[in-house]
Amino acid sequence: MDLVFGVSWLLTVFLEGIHCQGVYAPPSVRIVHSGHACNVEEERYTERVYTIREGETLELTCLVTGHPRPQIRWTKTAGSASDRFQDSTVFNETLRIPNIQRHQGGRYYCKAENGLGTPAIKSIRVDVYYLDDPVVTVHQSIGEAKEQFYYERTVFLRCMANSNPPVRYSWRRGRDVLSQGSDKGVEIYEPFFTQGETKILKLKNLRPQDYANYSCIASVRNVCGIEDKNIHFRLTNKTASPTIKLLVEDPIVVNPGQTVTLVCITSGGEPPPTLTWVSSNETLPEKSVLNGGTLTLPAVTAEDAGVYSCVANNNVGNPAKKSTTIVVRALKKGRFWITPDPYHNDDNIQIGREVKISCQVEATPPEELVFSWLKNGRPLRSSERMVITQTDPDVSAGTTNLDIIDLKFTDFGTYTCIAALKGGGIPEISIDVNISSTTVPPLFFSFLVPPNLTVPRGKSPLVAQEGDTVELQCLVSGKPKPIILWSRADKEAPMPDGSMQTESYDGILRIINVSREMTGSYRCQTSQYNGFNVKPREAIVELIVQYPPTVEPVFTEIRQGLARTFTMNCRVLRAHPSRVLRYEWRLGSRLLRAGQFDLQDETEYVVRSLNRDGYGEYTCDIINEAGAGRCSFLVTGKAYTPEFYYDTYSPLWQNRPRFYGYKLQWTQMNPGAVDRIVAYRLGIRQTGQQRWWEQEIPVEGLIQPGELITYNLTELIKPEAYEVRLTPITRFGEGDSTVRMIKYSTPVNPHLREFHCSFEEEPICMFTQEKSDDFDWTRHSAATRDTKYTPNTGPSSDRSGSKQGFYMYIETSRPRLEGDQARLLSPTFNVAPKSPYGTTGPAYCFSFYYHMYGKHIGTLNTFLRQKGQTTPESPVWSLSGNQGERWRQAKVSIHPTSSFQMVFEGIRGPGIEGDIAIDDVTLEEGECRDPPPNNLRSLAPPPESHIWRLCVTLPLALFSRRR
């Protein structure tokens, strides 16, 4: 079949070149809608409002004209970045949001631009309608009435529901509707502060009859088909707000890894309350297990600590809430410092003076923190000369101090501070402080050496290349040896690990995969707590990172024809080292030119009289000690892509039952950029097939910008779709291809005088269903129609007598009711203006075949619907009742004065045996000749006979396909 089609197509396809200027046109745009709109107000405060029910599918289509084909972008709410949709081409011009939600309402903008003139922008506001289930809450007030010995009890039932549009409320007691004034003990009002969003039912001084079942009905008046919603509440003398009990301690102190179970039970409330758990951490941990009022937290960590609350709610009064705090034991890293004699400013500590060793640890919970001291591994107790103290954890972080009064040689050794929690289960933290005899100055003994920092010789400045691993080093001395803190000294910038400060115990800062951004000064300094209350020492290390040149352009495509001259330029943006740069120009692997930069920061290469060997990839490498940066230029003679011209009618009328034609039109992008285009290679394949059939189309002469080239495709099989590929050819070879889909649609040609539709193809000749009617017309054939339940109605074949042929009919079986209407709309036909020589517009003969068989046949009407028509439609043809088991023809002359449609209206009769069918619809220029004798009536006055051209306006969306 493919081979027969391919040979037939190649033999019959022909070229029809049309050169016309002015094809390029700026974009225009309009928004059309489909999907499940409840209502579309075309004008309301100069804007279009599209109303849709929540959960339905929103479809907005941006129809554009203009050439080259405009690019389309959808945005929401004036282009908010958070609501922006993906940029799309014309083939994705439909914005589709399935299951639309209320937050997705707003103004949607369609922007089309093609580089000509200003972009075209249209907008439409989408209003999402919804109605949530109402909620009833109950409140009561109890007060002592003056001069009375009883308590007055007033109850308020408050109903609330979220909705769009605003909701209306009504109340029932049992089956009785409650209204203001209907019962002296009842008041219904809308508080001012709620702006009518809630409805409150006030029951004053409760009576026995007030204990009953109440219903609140929330309604948006069936807007968008949203049904009313209601909620029931039973008020009894036992109705009460919730109360709860927590069967846990407060606080709960646990060790990491333990499992915590929180139990909450209700102790009162009617109706029975529901229990929920909430956390001060905004959300419960993911590992949480909920079982009714029981919350289980397995393997708790420090992140799980916080306040957990059990909340009970039954919509009566205020919710009940009780909380407990989970505390997870923890000890954080400790620190120490030594305070020398406060009356001396030197860094050495004298024998005979007082020395204080302080140790600080952060603990959770702080009240469980305990300290102990060891000297050389043995417990140390407080004495007159060794005084141990501890601060109050409620005042400051847990700190213990060891005061050594009158320092002696026997006090040398290792002092250990140990922090622990009373509850146990958490590893202890111990901190060692060494006091030793390393230096003995005259008259004094020094056992603590103050810190000192130096940078080793040759380590600053440190030069590295991008991508290396480098080590910045500071030598540190002193006893005890302090921790080194690294930071950036030249700017407020983070360290390579992302932090603002990095600790080092060996004085080395190691940076892996160093980058150019890490160049600069780095500060190393002793930590604040270094054993002395002296100013921290610091030093500076310079790091220089060398990197290859950064150049532009990184890649450029240059399209040139043979014998032309052009220049390529490569420029240095930054490099380190920035001087002593070399450059090398190459074509492929062949060296063209090399040299060195002096003071300039760019280099160029000129190609004079391009020949075939000059096509290819040119590279310019700019080189320093760290490597090379590369500019690439791809020089090619490929022609730019053709641009299909979409704003034309799709099909070509061939008046053949099995084949159709297509007028393919395009312009050439930048035709003068390269050598003259000598031909196009046209490829075509049927959708779903693998094989392409190709044909070369020769081109004579030069193609000018904006010239429209036309090529007629024929012998295309109905109703198949085809993929078409178009490739320009120059002396260089093939250029860039462009691809589009073409699809069969109703073959209506404006230059012919007849429109005919037999409903054989699925598109049904662009007939559409009226959206405001009760049901739809159905396309069927006698071979597939099930007549099991209605054997005595409807056609047994199409109008030609074929059981496989198709027709349109109305199915009158259930759930259809008597009087239900179904309307089928024809395409929109355009007529030419009135002739200056005639007195009326053109006349057309509208004809069709109808089948009205069955004892319950209703009515078949046809209407003429004209653009701008304001008067109610009247049928131009009408017939009712059983007409027998055969097809009959109807003809009627019409005289439209503007664009028009023909409407078929089928009305269901009193029973199920009332199917009405139509087939072979025709529209011809001129008055009808010899109309058939049946119950027809023409409502238009007889005009003068005059022939005018008939055009069909096709929806633009039918021609927009993916490139």
Tab-separated table of C-alpha atoms in Angstrom, residues 115-499:
chain	number	residue	atom	x	y	z
A	115	GLY	CA	10.200	39.857	16.236
A	116	LEU	CA	7.983	42.091	14.100
A	117	GLY	CA	6.313	45.061	15.718
A	118	THR	CA	5.256	44.878	19.340
A	119	PRO	CA	4.214	41.601	21.008
A	120	ALA	CA	0.492	40.845	21.043
A	121	ILE	CA	-0.989	40.241	24.501
A	122	LYS	CA	-4.472	39.139	25.515
A	123	SER	CA	-5.750	38.193	28.927
A	124	ILE	CA	-8.679	36.422	30.498
A	125	ARG	CA	-9.617	36.159	34.166
A	126	VAL	CA	-10.374	32.701	35.469
A	127	ASP	CA	-12.786	32.548	38.398
A	128	VAL	CA	-12.859	29.164	40.170
A	129	TYR	CA	-16.147	28.384	41.922
A	130	TYR	CA	-16.370	26.006	44.869
A	131	LEU	CA	-18.375	25.245	47.988
A	132	ASP	CA	-16.838	23.429	50.953
A	133	ASP	CA	-18.797	21.403	53.456
A	134	PRO	CA	-20.207	23.714	56.131
A	135	VAL	CA	-19.109	23.483	59.750
A	136	VAL	CA	-21.356	24.173	62.744
A	137	THR	CA	-19.795	25.353	65.994
A	138	VAL	CA	-21.722	25.798	69.253
A	139	HIS	CA	-21.118	28.474	71.886
A	140	GLN	CA	-23.045	29.347	75.001
A	141	SER	CA	-23.207	32.217	77.459
A	142	ILE	CA	-24.398	31.822	81.063
A	143	GLY	CA	-25.155	34.912	83.123
A	144	GLU	CA	-27.191	35.772	86.208
A	145	ALA	CA	-30.268	37.811	85.349
A	146	LYS	CA	-31.019	40.773	87.607
A	147	GLU	CA	-33.687	40.213	90.279
A	148	GLN	CA	-33.952	36.601	89.202
A	149	PHE	CA	-32.887	33.484	91.000
A	150	TYR	CA	-32.219	31.417	87.885
A	151	TYR	CA	-29.514	31.365	85.322
A	152	GLU	CA	-30.246	32.409	81.777
A	153	ARG	CA	-28.545	30.164	79.237
A	154	THR	CA	-28.186	31.339	75.640
A	155	VAL	CA	-26.752	29.099	72.913
A	156	PHE	CA	-25.322	30.211	69.559
A	157	LEU	CA	-25.093	27.852	66.582
A	158	ARG	CA	-22.595	29.310	64.106
A	159	CYS	CA	-22.454	27.979	60.532
A	160	MET	CA	-19.527	28.663	58.221
A	161	ALA	CA	-18.461	27.401	54.778
A	162	ASN	CA	-15.761	28.552	52.372
A	163	SER	CA	-17.139	29.295	48.924
A	164	ASN	CA	-16.933	31.306	45.735
A	165	PRO	CA	-19.326	33.015	45.025
A	166	PRO	CA	-20.460	34.064	48.544
A	167	VAL	CA	-22.576	31.463	50.276
A	168	ARG	CA	-26.100	31.826	51.575
A	169	TYR	CA	-27.277	29.962	54.652
A	170	SER	CA	-30.608	28.629	55.891
A	171	TRP	CA	-31.545	26.770	59.060
A	172	ARG	CA	-33.942	23.928	59.831
A	173	ARG	CA	-35.134	22.461	63.095
A	174	GLY	CA	-36.083	18.958	62.213
A	175	ARG	CA	-38.105	19.502	59.021
A	176	ASP	CA	-39.214	23.020	59.886
A	177	VAL	CA	-37.550	25.979	58.196
A	178	LEU	CA	-36.451	28.621	60.696
A	179	SER	CA	-36.678	32.272	59.703
A	180	GLN	CA	-36.322	35.571	61.491
A	181	GLY	CA	-39.517	36.257	63.457
A	182	SER	CA	-40.968	32.775	63.097
A	183	ASP	CA	-40.122	31.874	66.701
A	184	LYS	CA	-39.718	34.342	69.556
A	185	GLY	CA	-36.988	32.219	71.099
A	186	VAL	CA	-34.945	32.218	67.880
A	187	GLU	CA	-32.905	34.948	66.270
A	188	ILE	CA	-31.070	34.570	62.948
A	189	TYR	CA	-28.554	37.193	62.018
A	190	GLU	CA	-25.286	37.796	60.159
A	191	PRO	CA	-22.756	39.611	62.333
A	192	PHE	CA	-21.296	42.731	60.781
A	193	PHE	CA	-17.712	41.716	61.415
A	194	THR	CA	-18.076	38.569	59.273
A	195	GLN	CA	-19.429	40.541	56.293
A	196	GLY	CA	-22.204	38.029	55.754
A	197	GLU	CA	-19.930	35.001	55.502
A	198	THR	CA	-21.482	33.232	58.475
A	199	LYS	CA	-24.989	32.707	59.684
A	200	ILE	CA	-25.644	32.525	63.429
A	201	LEU	CA	-28.705	30.951	64.992
A	202	LYS	CA	-29.333	32.327	68.474
A	203	LEU	CA	-31.391	30.269	70.939
A	204	LYS	CA	-32.199	32.541	73.875
A	205	ASN	CA	-33.068	31.095	77.284
A	206	LEU	CA	-33.181	27.469	76.198
A	207	ARG	CA	-36.588	25.809	76.221
A	208	PRO	CA	-37.398	22.084	76.049
A	209	GLN	CA	-38.334	22.379	72.363
A	210	ASP	CA	-34.905	23.847	71.614
A	211	TYR	CA	-33.313	20.461	72.252
A	212	ALA	CA	-33.633	19.109	68.720
A	213	ASN	CA	-31.865	18.258	65.445
A	214	TYR	CA	-30.646	21.330	63.553
A	215	SER	CA	-29.516	21.542	59.925
A	216	CYS	CA	-27.476	24.292	58.273
A	217	ILE	CA	-27.817	24.427	54.482
A	218	ALA	CA	-25.075	26.252	52.550
A	219	SER	CA	-25.957	27.279	49.014
A	220	VAL	CA	-24.418	29.139	46.090
A	221	ARG	CA	-27.725	28.844	44.221
A	222	ASN	CA	-26.580	26.002	41.930
A	223	VAL	CA	-24.049	28.270	40.214
A	224	CYS	CA	-21.773	26.126	38.047
A	225	GLY	CA	-23.957	23.158	38.963
A	226	ILE	CA	-22.670	23.238	42.557
A	227	GLU	CA	-25.287	21.559	44.686
A	228	ASP	CA	-26.268	22.722	48.170
A	229	LYS	CA	-24.399	21.218	51.106
A	230	ASN	CA	-25.701	20.735	54.611
A	231	ILE	CA	-24.554	19.654	58.030
A	232	HIS	CA	-26.564	18.349	60.974
A	233	PHE	CA	-26.120	19.003	64.678
A	234	ARG	CA	-28.103	17.506	67.555
A	235	LEU	CA	-28.479	19.800	70.568
A	236	THR	CA	-29.291	18.014	73.819
A	237	ASN	CA	-29.152	18.831	77.512
A	238	LYS	CA	-25.861	16.882	77.578
A	239	THR	CA	-24.141	18.957	74.885
A	240	ALA	CA	-20.831	20.134	76.344
A	241	SER	CA	-17.381	21.271	75.285
A	242	PRO	CA	-14.526	18.735	75.433
A	243	THR	CA	-12.254	17.973	78.364
A	244	ILE	CA	-9.146	15.782	78.247
A	245	LYS	CA	-6.442	14.208	80.421
A	246	LEU	CA	-2.774	13.640	79.650
A	247	LEU	CA	-1.487	10.388	81.154
A	248	VAL	CA	2.151	11.576	81.062
A	249	GLU	CA	4.553	13.594	83.173
A	250	ASP	CA	5.627	17.124	82.364
A	251	PRO	CA	8.364	17.471	81.396
A	252	ILE	CA	9.427	14.113	79.995
A	253	VAL	CA	13.230	13.775	80.203
A	254	VAL	CA	14.661	11.008	78.033
A	255	ASN	CA	17.948	9.887	76.562
A	256	PRO	CA	18.571	9.885	72.797
A	257	GLY	CA	17.370	6.673	71.153
A	258	GLN	CA	14.575	6.019	73.635
A	259	THR	CA	10.944	5.584	72.576
A	260	VAL	CA	8.437	8.091	73.987
A	261	THR	CA	4.717	7.376	74.203
A	262	LEU	CA	2.261	10.192	74.901
A	263	VAL	CA	-1.268	9.154	75.916
A	264	CYS	CA	-4.239	11.517	75.772
A	265	ILE	CA	-7.823	10.526	76.673
A	266	THR	CA	-11.121	12.393	76.668
A	267	SER	CA	-12.809	12.924	80.001
A	268	GLY	CA	-15.903	14.735	78.788
A	269	GLY	CA	-17.696	16.350	75.902
A	270	GLU	CA	-20.809	15.736	73.824
A	271	PRO	CA	-20.692	14.959	70.889
A	272	PRO	CA	-17.597	12.791	71.488
A	273	PRO	CA	-14.524	14.896	70.660
A	274	THR	CA	-11.821	14.011	68.147
A	275	LEU	CA	-8.182	14.044	69.334
A	276	THR	CA	-5.197	15.397	67.434
A	277	TRP	CA	-1.541	16.019	68.329
A	278	VAL	CA	0.470	19.105	67.334
A	279	SER	CA	4.095	20.062	67.949
A	280	SER	CA	5.869	23.354	68.584
A	281	ASN	CA	8.154	22.339	65.712
A	282	GLU	CA	5.239	23.082	63.328
A	283	THR	CA	4.939	19.461	62.158
A	284	LEU	CA	5.175	16.131	63.915
A	285	PRO	CA	8.318	14.085	63.167
A	286	GLU	CA	7.907	11.831	60.118
A	287	LYS	CA	8.553	8.738	62.246
A	288	SER	CA	5.604	9.549	64.532
A	289	VAL	CA	2.972	6.846	65.000
A	290	LEU	CA	-0.587	7.981	65.813
A	291	ASN	CA	-3.211	5.625	67.201
A	292	GLY	CA	-6.257	7.546	68.381
A	293	GLY	CA	-5.071	9.710	71.248
A	294	THR	CA	-1.721	7.905	71.585
A	295	LEU	CA	1.384	9.424	69.979
A	296	THR	CA	4.546	7.304	69.797
A	297	LEU	CA	7.975	8.745	68.934
A	298	PRO	CA	10.517	5.958	68.364
A	299	ALA	CA	14.263	6.588	68.734
A	300	VAL	CA	14.036	10.241	69.717
A	301	THR	CA	16.834	12.663	68.860
A	302	ALA	CA	17.651	16.194	69.980
A	303	GLU	CA	15.627	17.501	66.992
A	304	ASP	CA	12.495	15.853	68.430
A	305	ALA	CA	12.630	17.884	71.643
A	306	GLY	CA	9.876	20.444	72.109
A	307	VAL	CA	6.318	20.997	73.285
A	308	TYR	CA	3.677	18.463	72.211
A	309	SER	CA	-0.008	19.333	72.611
A	310	CYS	CA	-3.112	17.167	72.539
A	311	VAL	CA	-6.123	19.026	71.160
A	312	ALA	CA	-9.724	17.842	71.520
A	313	ASN	CA	-12.508	19.352	69.435
A	314	ASN	CA	-16.199	18.609	69.023
A	315	ASN	CA	-17.208	22.050	67.664
A	316	VAL	CA	-18.813	22.916	71.030
A	317	GLY	CA	-17.170	25.806	72.810
A	318	ASN	CA	-13.414	26.156	72.565
A	319	PRO	CA	-11.160	23.180	71.840
A	320	ALA	CA	-9.480	21.619	74.877
A	321	LYS	CA	-5.677	21.631	74.825
A	322	LYS	CA	-3.057	20.139	77.149
A	323	SER	CA	0.683	20.065	76.582
A	324	THR	CA	3.835	18.375	77.755
A	325	THR	CA	7.488	19.063	77.017
A	326	ILE	CA	9.927	16.424	75.777
A	327	VAL	CA	13.503	17.124	76.910
A	328	VAL	CA	16.255	15.056	75.292
A	329	ARG	CA	19.396	14.820	77.423
A	330	ALA	CA	22.578	16.172	75.813
A	331	LEU	CA	26.059	17.426	76.673
A	332	LYS	CA	27.740	19.776	74.214
A	333	LYS	CA	31.453	20.293	73.713
A	334	GLY	CA	33.127	21.986	76.651
A	335	ARG	CA	35.842	24.638	76.834
A	336	PHE	CA	38.349	25.859	79.395
A	337	TRP	CA	40.422	28.943	80.211
A	338	ILE	CA	43.092	29.862	82.717
A	339	THR	CA	43.252	33.149	84.579
A	340	PRO	CA	46.775	34.172	85.785
A	341	ASP	CA	47.412	36.544	88.690
A	342	PRO	CA	45.016	39.472	87.971
A	343	TYR	CA	47.518	41.953	89.553
A	344	HIS	CA	50.289	41.229	87.001
A	345	ASN	CA	50.266	42.029	83.288
A	346	ASP	CA	53.034	39.654	82.194
A	347	ASP	CA	52.239	36.346	80.490
A	348	ASN	CA	54.122	34.199	82.986
A	349	ILE	CA	52.529	32.874	86.124
A	350	GLN	CA	54.481	33.210	89.356
A	351	ILE	CA	54.989	30.525	91.863
A	352	GLY	CA	53.095	31.491	95.002
A	353	ARG	CA	50.319	33.239	93.171
A	354	GLU	CA	46.684	32.190	92.538
A	355	VAL	CA	45.685	30.340	89.350
A	356	LYS	CA	42.087	29.727	88.299
A	357	ILE	CA	41.126	26.956	85.850
A	358	SER	CA	37.596	27.378	84.481
A	359	CYS	CA	35.606	24.670	82.660
A	360	GLN	CA	32.270	25.302	80.911
A	361	VAL	CA	29.785	22.807	79.381
A	362	GLU	CA	26.294	23.265	77.893
A	363	ALA	CA	23.856	20.652	79.208
A	364	THR	CA	20.237	19.657	78.656
A	365	PRO	CA	18.534	19.732	81.108
A	366	PRO	CA	20.884	22.144	82.868
A	367	GLU	CA	19.700	21.200	86.377
A	368	GLU	CA	21.076	17.645	85.946
A	369	LEU	CA	24.613	18.864	85.211
A	370	VAL	CA	27.284	17.764	87.766
A	371	PHE	CA	31.035	18.376	87.687
A	372	SER	CA	33.987	16.557	89.232
A	373	TRP	CA	37.765	17.174	89.166
A	374	LEU	CA	40.730	14.820	88.890
A	375	LYS	CA	44.425	15.472	89.387
A	376	ASN	CA	46.636	12.979	87.600
A	377	GLY	CA	43.638	10.629	87.408
A	378	ARG	CA	42.724	10.777	91.083
A	379	PRO	CA	39.621	12.509	92.500
A	380	LEU	CA	40.252	16.034	93.701
A	381	ARG	CA	38.274	17.422	96.591
A	382	SER	CA	37.775	21.023	97.555
A	383	SER	CA	40.169	22.247	100.236
A	384	GLU	CA	41.527	25.500	101.618
A	385	ARG	CA	44.115	25.746	98.821
A	386	MET	CA	42.168	23.887	96.087
A	387	VAL	CA	38.758	25.566	95.981
A	388	ILE	CA	36.114	23.988	93.674
A	389	THR	CA	32.982	26.020	92.863
A	390	GLN	CA	30.072	25.687	90.410
A	391	THR	CA	27.781	28.390	88.988
A	392	ASP	CA	24.010	28.258	89.182
A	393	PRO	CA	22.780	26.763	85.841
A	394	ASP	CA	19.641	28.903	86.012
A	395	VAL	CA	21.788	32.049	85.907
A	396	SER	CA	24.393	31.120	83.293
A	397	ALA	CA	25.756	28.156	81.402
A	398	GLY	CA	27.141	25.442	83.628
A	399	THR	CA	30.651	26.418	84.729
A	400	THR	CA	32.998	24.981	87.352
A	401	ASN	CA	36.123	26.709	88.660
A	402	LEU	CA	39.245	25.281	90.319
A	403	ASP	CA	41.124	27.956	92.232
A	404	ILE	CA	44.716	26.976	93.115
A	405	ILE	CA	45.822	29.314	95.855
A	406	ASP	CA	49.560	29.821	96.471
A	407	LEU	CA	50.829	27.814	93.470
A	408	LYS	CA	53.551	25.310	94.404
A	409	PHE	CA	55.860	22.947	92.554
A	410	THR	CA	53.781	20.047	93.870
A	411	ASP	CA	50.759	21.408	91.961
A	412	PHE	CA	52.321	20.438	88.586
A	413	GLY	CA	50.328	17.745	86.782
A	414	THR	CA	47.253	17.060	84.646
A	415	TYR	CA	43.943	18.444	85.874
A	416	THR	CA	40.784	16.883	84.422
A	417	CYS	CA	37.350	18.471	84.489
A	418	ILE	CA	34.533	15.886	84.083
A	419	ALA	CA	30.946	16.871	83.225
A	420	ALA	CA	28.057	14.412	83.530
A	421	LEU	CA	24.260	14.284	83.829
A	422	LYS	CA	22.586	12.874	86.940
A	423	GLY	CA	20.182	10.776	84.893
A	424	GLY	CA	23.007	8.893	83.201
A	425	GLY	CA	22.889	7.378	79.765
A	426	ILE	CA	24.882	10.220	78.192
A	427	PRO	CA	28.682	9.877	77.774
A	428	GLU	CA	30.694	12.129	80.069
A	429	ILE	CA	32.783	15.009	78.765
A	430	SER	CA	36.294	15.388	80.155
A	431	ILE	CA	38.744	18.256	79.576
A	432	ASP	CA	42.457	17.934	80.420
A	433	VAL	CA	44.634	20.895	81.449
A	434	ASN	CA	48.403	20.235	81.721
A	435	ILE	CA	50.549	22.256	84.107
A	436	SER	CA	54.240	21.274	83.615
A	437	SER	CA	57.776	22.563	84.182
A	438	THR	CA	59.255	23.477	80.799
A	439	THR	CA	60.970	26.777	81.521
A	440	VAL	CA	62.404	28.172	84.716
A	441	PRO	CA	63.143	31.923	84.465
A	442	PRO	CA	65.119	33.623	87.224
A	443	LEU	CA	63.164	33.850	90.476
A	444	PHE	CA	60.014	32.583	88.672
A	445	PHE	CA	58.895	29.225	87.418
A	446	SER	CA	56.870	29.211	84.186
A	447	PHE	CA	54.707	26.232	83.379
A	448	LEU	CA	52.349	28.010	80.843
A	449	VAL	CA	53.750	29.388	77.616
A	450	PRO	CA	51.646	32.003	75.783
A	451	PRO	CA	50.690	31.194	72.185
A	452	ASN	CA	52.629	32.399	69.159
A	453	LEU	CA	51.785	32.223	65.431
A	454	THR	CA	54.119	32.332	62.448
A	455	VAL	CA	53.825	31.488	58.759
A	456	PRO	CA	56.530	29.127	57.458
A	457	ARG	CA	59.017	30.507	54.965
A	458	GLY	CA	57.764	30.189	51.384
A	459	LYS	CA	54.159	29.529	52.433
A	460	SER	CA	52.872	33.054	51.743
A	461	PRO	CA	52.052	34.003	49.128
A	462	LEU	CA	51.023	30.509	48.097
A	463	VAL	CA	50.478	30.037	44.329
A	464	ALA	CA	48.216	27.246	43.052
A	465	GLN	CA	46.312	26.401	39.896
A	466	GLU	CA	42.575	25.996	39.716
A	467	GLY	CA	41.535	22.466	40.615
A	468	ASP	CA	44.572	21.743	42.812
A	469	THR	CA	44.538	20.765	46.478
A	470	VAL	CA	46.365	23.357	48.599
A	471	GLU	CA	47.413	23.555	52.253
A	472	LEU	CA	47.588	26.903	54.046
A	473	GLN	CA	49.826	26.590	57.121
A	474	CYS	CA	50.398	28.543	60.323
A	475	LEU	CA	52.950	27.316	62.918
A	476	VAL	CA	51.583	27.558	66.439
A	477	SER	CA	53.482	27.294	69.730
A	478	GLY	CA	52.493	27.606	73.376
A	479	LYS	CA	51.371	25.443	76.233
A	480	PRO	CA	48.663	24.359	76.221
A	481	LYS	CA	48.572	24.344	72.411
A	482	PRO	CA	45.535	26.373	71.297
A	483	ILE	CA	43.031	25.635	68.559
A	484	ILE	CA	43.541	27.675	65.368
A	485	LEU	CA	40.596	29.496	63.753
A	486	TRP	CA	40.763	30.259	59.988
A	487	SER	CA	38.711	32.981	58.289
A	488	ARG	CA	38.793	35.292	55.267
A	489	ALA	CA	40.752	38.459	56.003
A	490	ASP	CA	40.164	40.485	52.841
A	491	LYS	CA	36.351	40.287	52.535
A	492	GLU	CA	33.179	39.135	54.239
A	493	ALA	CA	33.022	35.808	52.459
A	494	PRO	CA	32.547	32.232	53.647
A	495	MET	CA	35.345	29.715	53.843
A	496	PRO	CA	35.544	26.973	51.191
A	497	ASP	CA	33.432	24.660	53.393
A	498	GLY	CA	30.635	27.278	53.508
A	499	SER	CA	31.153	28.397	57.105
